PDB file of C-alpha atoms in Angstrom:
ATOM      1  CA  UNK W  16     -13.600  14.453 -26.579  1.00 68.00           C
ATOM      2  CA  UNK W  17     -10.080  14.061 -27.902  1.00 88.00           C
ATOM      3  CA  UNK W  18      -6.904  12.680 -25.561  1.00 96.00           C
ATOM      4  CA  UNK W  19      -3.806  14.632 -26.707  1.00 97.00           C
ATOM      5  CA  UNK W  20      -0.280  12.599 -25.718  1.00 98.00           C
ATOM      6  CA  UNK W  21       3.058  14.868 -26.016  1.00 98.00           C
ATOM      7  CA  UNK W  22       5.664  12.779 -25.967  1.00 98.00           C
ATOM      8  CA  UNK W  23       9.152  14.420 -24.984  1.00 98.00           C
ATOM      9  CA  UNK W  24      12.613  12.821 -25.474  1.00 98.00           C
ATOM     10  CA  UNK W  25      14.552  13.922 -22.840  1.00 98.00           C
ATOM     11  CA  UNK W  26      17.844  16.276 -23.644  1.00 98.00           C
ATOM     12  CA  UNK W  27      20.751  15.531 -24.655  1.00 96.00           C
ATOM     13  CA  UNK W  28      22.926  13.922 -21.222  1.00 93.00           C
ATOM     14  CA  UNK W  29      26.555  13.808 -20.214  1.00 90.00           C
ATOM     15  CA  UNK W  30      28.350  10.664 -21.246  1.00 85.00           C
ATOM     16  CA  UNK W  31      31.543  11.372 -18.875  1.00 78.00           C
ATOM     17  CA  UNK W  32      34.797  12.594 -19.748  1.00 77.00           C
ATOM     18  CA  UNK W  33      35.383   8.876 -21.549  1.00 72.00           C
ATOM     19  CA  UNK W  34      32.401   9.249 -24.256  1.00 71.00           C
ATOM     20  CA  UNK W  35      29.394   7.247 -24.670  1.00 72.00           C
ATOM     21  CA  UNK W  36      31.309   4.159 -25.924  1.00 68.00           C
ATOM     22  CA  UNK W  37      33.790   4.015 -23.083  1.00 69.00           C
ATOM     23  CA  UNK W  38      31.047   5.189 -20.385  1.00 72.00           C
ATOM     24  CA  UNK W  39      31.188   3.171 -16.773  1.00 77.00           C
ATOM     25  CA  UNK W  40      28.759   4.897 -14.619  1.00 79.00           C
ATOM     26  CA  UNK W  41      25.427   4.970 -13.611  1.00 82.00           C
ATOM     27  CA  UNK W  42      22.767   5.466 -16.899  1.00 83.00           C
ATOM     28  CA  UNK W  43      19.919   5.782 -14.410  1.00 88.00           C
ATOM     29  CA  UNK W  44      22.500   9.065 -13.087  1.00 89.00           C
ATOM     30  CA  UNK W  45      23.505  11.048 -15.915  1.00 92.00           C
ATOM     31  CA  UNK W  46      22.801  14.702 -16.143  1.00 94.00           C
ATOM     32  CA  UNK W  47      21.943  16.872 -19.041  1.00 96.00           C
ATOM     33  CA  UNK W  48      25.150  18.505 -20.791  1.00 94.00           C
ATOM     34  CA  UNK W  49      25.469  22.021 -21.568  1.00 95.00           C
ATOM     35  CA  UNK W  50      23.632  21.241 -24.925  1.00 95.00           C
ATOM     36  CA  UNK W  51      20.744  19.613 -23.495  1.00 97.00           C
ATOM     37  CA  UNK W  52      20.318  22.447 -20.588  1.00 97.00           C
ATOM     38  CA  UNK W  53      19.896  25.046 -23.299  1.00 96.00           C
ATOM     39  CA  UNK W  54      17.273  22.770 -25.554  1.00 97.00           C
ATOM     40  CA  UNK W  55      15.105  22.502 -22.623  1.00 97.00           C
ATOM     41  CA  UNK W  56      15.406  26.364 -21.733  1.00 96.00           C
ATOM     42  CA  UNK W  57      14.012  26.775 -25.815  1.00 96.00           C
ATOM     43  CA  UNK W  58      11.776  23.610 -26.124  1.00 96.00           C
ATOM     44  CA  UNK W  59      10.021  25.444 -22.820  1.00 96.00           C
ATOM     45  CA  UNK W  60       9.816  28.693 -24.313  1.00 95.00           C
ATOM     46  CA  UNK W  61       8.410  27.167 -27.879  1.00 96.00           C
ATOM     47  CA  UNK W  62       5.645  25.717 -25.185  1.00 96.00           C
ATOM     48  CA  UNK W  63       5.215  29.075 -23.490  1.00 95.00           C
ATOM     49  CA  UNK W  64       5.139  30.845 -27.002  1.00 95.00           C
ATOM     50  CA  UNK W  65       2.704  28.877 -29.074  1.00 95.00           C
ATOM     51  CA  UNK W  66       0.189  28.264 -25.819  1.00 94.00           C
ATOM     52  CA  UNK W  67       0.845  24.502 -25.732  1.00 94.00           C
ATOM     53  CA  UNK W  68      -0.051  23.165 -22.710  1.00 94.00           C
ATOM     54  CA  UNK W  69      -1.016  19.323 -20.840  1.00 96.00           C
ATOM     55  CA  UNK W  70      -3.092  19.038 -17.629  1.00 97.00           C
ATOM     56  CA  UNK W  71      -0.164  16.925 -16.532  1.00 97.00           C
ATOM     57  CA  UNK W  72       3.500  15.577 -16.902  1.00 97.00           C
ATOM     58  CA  UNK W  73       4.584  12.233 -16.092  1.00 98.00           C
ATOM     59  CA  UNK W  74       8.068  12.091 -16.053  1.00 98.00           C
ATOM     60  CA  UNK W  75      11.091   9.166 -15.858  1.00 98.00           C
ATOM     61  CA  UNK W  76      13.105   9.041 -12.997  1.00 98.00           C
ATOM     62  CA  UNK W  77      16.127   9.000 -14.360  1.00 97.00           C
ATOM     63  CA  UNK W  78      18.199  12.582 -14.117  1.00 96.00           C
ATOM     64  CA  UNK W  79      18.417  13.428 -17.410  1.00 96.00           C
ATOM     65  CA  UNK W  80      14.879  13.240 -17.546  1.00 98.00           C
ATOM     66  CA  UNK W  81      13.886  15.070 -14.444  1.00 98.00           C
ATOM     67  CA  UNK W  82      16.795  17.664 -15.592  1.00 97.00           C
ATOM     68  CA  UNK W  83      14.271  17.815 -18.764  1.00 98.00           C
ATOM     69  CA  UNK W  84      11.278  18.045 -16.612  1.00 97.00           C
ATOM     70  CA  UNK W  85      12.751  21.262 -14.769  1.00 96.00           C
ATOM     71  CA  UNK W  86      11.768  24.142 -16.968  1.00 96.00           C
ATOM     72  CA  UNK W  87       8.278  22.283 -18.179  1.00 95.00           C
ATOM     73  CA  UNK W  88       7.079  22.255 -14.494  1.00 92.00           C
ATOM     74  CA  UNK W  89       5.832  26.426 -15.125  1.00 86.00           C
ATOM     75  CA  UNK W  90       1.741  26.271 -14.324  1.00 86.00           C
ATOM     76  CA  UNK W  91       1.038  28.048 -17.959  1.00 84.00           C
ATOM     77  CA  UNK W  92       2.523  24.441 -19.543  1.00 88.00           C
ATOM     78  CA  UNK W  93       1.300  22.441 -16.583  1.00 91.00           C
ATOM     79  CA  UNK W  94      -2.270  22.955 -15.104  1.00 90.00           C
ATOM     80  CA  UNK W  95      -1.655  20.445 -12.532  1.00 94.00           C
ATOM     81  CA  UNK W  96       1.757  19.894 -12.215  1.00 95.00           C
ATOM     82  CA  UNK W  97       3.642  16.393 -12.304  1.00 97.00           C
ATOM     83  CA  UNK W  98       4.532  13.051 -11.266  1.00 97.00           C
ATOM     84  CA  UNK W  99       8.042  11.451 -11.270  1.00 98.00           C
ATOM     85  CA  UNK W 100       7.620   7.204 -12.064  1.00 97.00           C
ATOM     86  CA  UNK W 101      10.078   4.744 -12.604  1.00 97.00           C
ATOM     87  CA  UNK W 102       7.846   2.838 -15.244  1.00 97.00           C
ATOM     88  CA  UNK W 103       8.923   5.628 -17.680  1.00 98.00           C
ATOM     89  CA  UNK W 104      12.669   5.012 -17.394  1.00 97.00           C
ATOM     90  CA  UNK W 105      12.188   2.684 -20.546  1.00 96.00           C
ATOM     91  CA  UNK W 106      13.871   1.517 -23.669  1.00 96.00           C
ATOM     92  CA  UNK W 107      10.368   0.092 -24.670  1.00 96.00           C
ATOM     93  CA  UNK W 108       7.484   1.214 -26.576  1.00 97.00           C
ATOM     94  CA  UNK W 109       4.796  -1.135 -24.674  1.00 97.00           C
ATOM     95  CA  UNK W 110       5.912   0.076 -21.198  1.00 97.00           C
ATOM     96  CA  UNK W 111       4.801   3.411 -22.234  1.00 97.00           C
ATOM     97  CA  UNK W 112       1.694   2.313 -24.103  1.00 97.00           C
ATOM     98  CA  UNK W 113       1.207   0.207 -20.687  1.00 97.00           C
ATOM     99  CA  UNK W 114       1.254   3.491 -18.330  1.00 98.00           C
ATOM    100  CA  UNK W 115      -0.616   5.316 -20.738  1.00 97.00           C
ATOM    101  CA  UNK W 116      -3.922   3.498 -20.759  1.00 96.00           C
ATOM    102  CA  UNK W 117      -3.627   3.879 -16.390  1.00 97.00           C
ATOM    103  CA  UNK W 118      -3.376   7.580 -16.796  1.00 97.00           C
ATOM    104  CA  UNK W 119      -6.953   8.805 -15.031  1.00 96.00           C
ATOM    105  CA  UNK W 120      -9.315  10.297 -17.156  1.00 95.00           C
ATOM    106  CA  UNK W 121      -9.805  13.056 -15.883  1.00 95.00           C
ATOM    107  CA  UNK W 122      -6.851  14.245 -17.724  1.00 96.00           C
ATOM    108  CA  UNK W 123      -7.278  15.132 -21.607  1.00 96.00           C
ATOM    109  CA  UNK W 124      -3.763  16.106 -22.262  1.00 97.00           C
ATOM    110  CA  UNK W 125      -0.850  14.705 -20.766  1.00 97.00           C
ATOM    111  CA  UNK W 126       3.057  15.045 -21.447  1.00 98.00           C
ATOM    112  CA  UNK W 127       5.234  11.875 -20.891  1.00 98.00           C
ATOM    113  CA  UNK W 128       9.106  12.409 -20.752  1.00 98.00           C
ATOM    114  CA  UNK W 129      10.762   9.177 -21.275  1.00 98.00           C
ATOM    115  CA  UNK W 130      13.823   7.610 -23.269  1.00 98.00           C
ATOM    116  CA  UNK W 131      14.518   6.213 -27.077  1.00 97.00           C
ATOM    117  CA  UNK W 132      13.855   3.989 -28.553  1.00 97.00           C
ATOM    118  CA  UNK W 133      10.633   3.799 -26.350  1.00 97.00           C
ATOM    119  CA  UNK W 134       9.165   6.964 -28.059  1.00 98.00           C
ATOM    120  CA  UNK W 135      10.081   6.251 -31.587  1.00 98.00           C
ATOM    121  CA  UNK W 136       8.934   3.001 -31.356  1.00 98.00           C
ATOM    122  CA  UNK W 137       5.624   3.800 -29.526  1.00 98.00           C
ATOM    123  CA  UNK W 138       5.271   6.525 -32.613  1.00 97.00           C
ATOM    124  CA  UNK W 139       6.057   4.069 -35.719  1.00 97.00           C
ATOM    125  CA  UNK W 140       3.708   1.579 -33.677  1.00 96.00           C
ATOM    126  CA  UNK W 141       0.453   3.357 -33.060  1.00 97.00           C
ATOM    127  CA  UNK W 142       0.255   6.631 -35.346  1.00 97.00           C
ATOM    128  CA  UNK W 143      -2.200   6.288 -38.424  1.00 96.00           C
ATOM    129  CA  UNK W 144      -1.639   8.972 -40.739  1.00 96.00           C
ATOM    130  CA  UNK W 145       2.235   8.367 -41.578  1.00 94.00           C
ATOM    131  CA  UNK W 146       1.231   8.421 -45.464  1.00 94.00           C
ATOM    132  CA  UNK W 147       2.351  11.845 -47.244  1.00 94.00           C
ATOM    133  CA  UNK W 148       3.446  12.712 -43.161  1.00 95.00           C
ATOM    134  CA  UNK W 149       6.608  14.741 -43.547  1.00 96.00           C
ATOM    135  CA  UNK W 150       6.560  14.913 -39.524  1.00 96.00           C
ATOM    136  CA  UNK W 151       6.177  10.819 -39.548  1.00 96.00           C
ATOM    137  CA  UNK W 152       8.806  10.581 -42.450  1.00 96.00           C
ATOM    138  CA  UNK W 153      11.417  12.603 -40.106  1.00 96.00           C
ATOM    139  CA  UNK W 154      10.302  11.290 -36.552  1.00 96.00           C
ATOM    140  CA  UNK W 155      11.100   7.413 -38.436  1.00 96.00           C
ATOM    141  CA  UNK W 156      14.758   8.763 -39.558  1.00 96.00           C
ATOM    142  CA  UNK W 157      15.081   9.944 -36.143  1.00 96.00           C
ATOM    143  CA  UNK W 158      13.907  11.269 -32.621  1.00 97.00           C
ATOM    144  CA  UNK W 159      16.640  13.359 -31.548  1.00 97.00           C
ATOM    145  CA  UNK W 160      17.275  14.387 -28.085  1.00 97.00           C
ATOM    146  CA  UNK W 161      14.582  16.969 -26.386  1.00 98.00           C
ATOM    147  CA  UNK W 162      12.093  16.308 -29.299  1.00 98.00           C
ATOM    148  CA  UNK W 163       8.391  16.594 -29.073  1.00 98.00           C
ATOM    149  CA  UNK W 164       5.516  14.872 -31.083  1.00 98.00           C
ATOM    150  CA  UNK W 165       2.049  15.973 -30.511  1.00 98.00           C
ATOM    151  CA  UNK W 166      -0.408  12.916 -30.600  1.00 98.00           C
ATOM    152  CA  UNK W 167      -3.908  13.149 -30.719  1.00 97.00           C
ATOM    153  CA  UNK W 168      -6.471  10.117 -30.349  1.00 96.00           C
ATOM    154  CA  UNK W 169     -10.084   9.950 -30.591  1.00 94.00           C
ATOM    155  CA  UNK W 170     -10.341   7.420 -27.832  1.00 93.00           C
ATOM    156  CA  UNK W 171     -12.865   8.603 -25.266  1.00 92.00           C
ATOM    157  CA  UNK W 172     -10.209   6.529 -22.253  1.00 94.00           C
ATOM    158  CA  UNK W 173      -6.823   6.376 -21.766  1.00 96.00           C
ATOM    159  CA  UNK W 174      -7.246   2.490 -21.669  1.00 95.00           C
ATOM    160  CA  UNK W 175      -8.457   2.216 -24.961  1.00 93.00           C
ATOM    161  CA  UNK W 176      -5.971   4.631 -27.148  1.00 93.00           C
ATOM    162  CA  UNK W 177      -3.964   1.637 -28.159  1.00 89.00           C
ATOM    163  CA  UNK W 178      -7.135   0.517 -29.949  1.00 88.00           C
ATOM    164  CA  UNK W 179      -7.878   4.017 -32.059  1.00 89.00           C
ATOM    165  CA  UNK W 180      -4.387   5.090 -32.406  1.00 92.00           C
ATOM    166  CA  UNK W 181      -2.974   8.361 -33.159  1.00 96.00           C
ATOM    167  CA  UNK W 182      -2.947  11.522 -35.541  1.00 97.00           C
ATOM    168  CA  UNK W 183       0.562  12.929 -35.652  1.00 98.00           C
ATOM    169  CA  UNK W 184      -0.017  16.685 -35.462  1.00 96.00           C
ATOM    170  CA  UNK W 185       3.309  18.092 -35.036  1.00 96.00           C
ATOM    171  CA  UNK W 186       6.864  17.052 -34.637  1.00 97.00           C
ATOM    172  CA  UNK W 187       9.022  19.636 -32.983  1.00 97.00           C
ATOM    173  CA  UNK W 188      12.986  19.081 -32.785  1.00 96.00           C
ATOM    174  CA  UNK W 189      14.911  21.669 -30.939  1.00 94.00           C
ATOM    175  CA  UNK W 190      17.116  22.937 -34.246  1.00 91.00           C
ATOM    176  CA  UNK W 191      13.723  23.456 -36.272  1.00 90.00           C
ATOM    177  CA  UNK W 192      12.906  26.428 -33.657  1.00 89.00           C
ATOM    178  CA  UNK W 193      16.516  27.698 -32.981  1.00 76.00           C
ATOM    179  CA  UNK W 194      17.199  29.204 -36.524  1.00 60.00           C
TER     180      UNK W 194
END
């Protein structure tokens, strides 16, 4: 039996009236902009649309990413709902391979919503067919904001995934399915 791992960079979040270079607040606190509210609201409906569904989501606490989480929650993308963790507010690829191999078994597909460069990072790291991959070619350029990749492993455990890798079957970006 096959594990399949969506990963989902949260949307795109409000840097403040200042911009992100002259931003002061809280990271951990900022909420989704009016851009990133409207890529969930589609990324969702792409889900809903093409039947793609996880047994589970694990998502980061931060806002933006719970923000994300909002419209994924629906029970015909979930089957058995979610879990909010702190270990997936990270900048780093090993803290998600890390909570990945914990994940119970019991679960054959799960959705993680975390942060860049975490994602891209775990991607470049541990996917196997990036020759002739247009997907790989484009997720390496760059993740953008509320971006999925659809991962799928042969590993018969969570805890061993890191060991068989991945086969990148899709890379979705929110402007590929708004034309």
């Amino acid at each position: 039996m096959t594990k399949k791992l969506i990963l989902l960079r949260h949307a795109k979040s409000y840097w403040g009236e200042n911009g992100r270079l002259l931003f002061k607040g809280n990271d951990h606190e900022r909420p989704l902009n009016e851009r990133g509210r409207k890529a969930t609201i589609l990324m969702s409906q792409y889900f809903l649309d093409n039947k793609i569904n996880v047994d589970f989501i694990f998502s980061s606490t931060a806002k933006r990413a719970t923000e994300t989480l909002h419209p994924f929650k629906n029970k015909l993308i979930s089957n058995f709902g979610y879990e909010i963790h702190k270990k997936l507010y990270t900048f780093n690829y090993y803290d998600l391979l890390r909570f990945t191999k914990k994940i119970e078994d019991k679960y054959q597909n799960i959705m993680l919503i975390s942060h860049n460069p975490s994602i891209q990072n775990f991607c470049l790291k541990y996917v196997k067919n990036k020759k002739n991959n247009q997907d790989f070619e484009k997720l390496k350029q760059k993740f953008p904001t509320c971006a999925v990749v659809v991962l799928l492993s042969v590993a018969k455990d969570w805890s061993s995934i890191d060991k068989k890798g991945f086969e990148l079957k899709k890379f979705i970006i929110p402007k590929s399915i708004s034309d």
